[in-house]
Amino acid sequence: MDGLAAASEAAAGNTAARRRKRRAATPWGIYSYLVPTMLLLAVFSYFPFLSAFYHSLFEWDGVNASFVGFQNFQRMLQDEALAASLPNVLILTAMSIFFALTLPLIAAEFIFNLRSQRAQLFYRFAFTVPLVIPWIVVVLVWQFIYDPIDGPLNALLTGLGLSHLTRAWLADPNIAIYAIGMLGGGGQGVGFPFVAGLNLLIYLAGLNNISREVIDASRLDGANVWQRFWLVDLPLVTGQIRIVLIISIIVSIQSFQTIILLTRGGPGYSTMVPGMAMYQNAFEFGRMGYASAIGVVLFVVMLAITMLVLNRLKSPTEADPA
């Protein structure tokens, strides 16, 4: 009897296990594993945006709030600092896109074409090691480079007999925004030699995904390295270019960390960007509602640009939706 009872319990346990397995195999069972992730996204991503949109309709200082409708958005049209920030963010975004789409891709192409696996691993390691260095260290290094008195940039120009080109690089309103852009576009860039490790890895992943048969066919057709780059490699890494482009645009539009460390938007408004204007209104002027309105507009702009890039920039290997 004891053996029969044990066998019955084992059979019941196996049946329950099979039922749990079937439930887990159903779509709802699979989707249930996403619940913790969705909860975290809701708390740390979706709720802040919805809160910003809600408070953008209020005159809010962080404690007291009074409903003002769309007055905060109307105020943006008369904001002198915000108006001055628009050409600056366009300059930084353009420089960021240039640095992100050119030099890392060229470096990735050179590494991809190395015949030695050891050499490929070495250069891949050398370019990605800076990823572990905090970006603030890079910014402070460039702050020292731009120092008008002790900085090596002015010292180098003087030593080359080009002292007439020396500048107070971050204090000159005519060139300060371009000096910041040389850090990689004003976001969390890398500066010279402008080969961001993350972008390099993205491009390398795309190049390594190209079929060996396609490369061999191009060689049989007599294509040299540059012809293969323009006609084969570049079209087939369009997906990676799209990713890097979107990331560069988003980071450039929303970033202000480099600005706040180097110039705080000055001199005057010559390096002001929308993210810096949002930060100042929120934490220095106590206009949390107005800052929320700026954040909502930035979100809409970045979303529109992202959708435009996704729809317009497509790889030849991607099929158009029916």
Short mmCIF file of N, CA and C in Angstrom, two decimals, residues 9 20 22 25 58 92 108 127 245 254-255 261 269 291 317:
data_model
loop_
_atom_site.label_atom_id
_atom_site.label_comp_id
_atom_site.label_asym_id
_atom_site.label_seq_id
_atom_site.Cartn_x
_atom_site.Cartn_y
_atom_site.Cartn_z
N GLU A 9 1.56 9.49 -5.67
CA GLU A 9 2.07 10.83 -5.43
C GLU A 9 3.05 11.25 -6.53
N ARG A 20 2.45 22.64 -15.53
CA ARG A 20 3.21 23.88 -15.42
C ARG A 20 4.02 24.13 -16.69
N ARG A 22 3.26 23.09 -19.71
CA ARG A 22 2.36 23.51 -20.78
C ARG A 22 1.95 24.95 -20.62
N ALA A 25 4.63 27.13 -21.75
CA ALA A 25 4.83 27.12 -23.20
C ALA A 25 3.78 27.93 -23.93
N PHE A 58 1.44 72.72 -15.76
CA PHE A 58 1.31 73.42 -14.48
C PHE A 58 2.47 74.39 -14.28
N LEU A 92 26.33 70.87 -32.79
CA LEU A 92 26.85 69.71 -32.06
C LEU A 92 26.33 68.40 -32.65
N ALA A 108 36.90 50.33 -38.34
CA ALA A 108 36.33 48.99 -38.35
C ALA A 108 36.65 48.27 -39.66
N PHE A 127 40.96 49.79 -29.11
CA PHE A 127 39.94 50.82 -29.33
C PHE A 127 38.79 50.73 -28.34
N LEU A 245 23.53 56.27 -36.11
CA LEU A 245 22.97 57.58 -36.41
C LEU A 245 21.90 57.97 -35.38
N GLN A 254 19.86 65.50 -26.29
CA GLN A 254 19.46 65.53 -24.88
C GLN A 254 20.62 65.78 -23.92
N SER A 255 21.86 65.69 -24.39
CA SER A 255 23.00 65.79 -23.48
C SER A 255 23.33 67.24 -23.14
N LEU A 261 29.95 71.04 -17.41
CA LEU A 261 31.29 70.92 -16.84
C LEU A 261 32.25 71.96 -17.39
N TYR A 269 25.22 83.06 -24.29
CA TYR A 269 24.46 81.86 -24.66
C TYR A 269 25.17 81.11 -25.79
N ALA A 291 10.42 73.45 -17.21
CA ALA A 291 11.45 72.48 -17.58
C ALA A 291 10.82 71.19 -18.10
N THR A 317 19.11 44.53 -47.71
CA THR A 317 18.67 43.19 -47.33
C THR A 317 17.35 43.20 -46.57
#
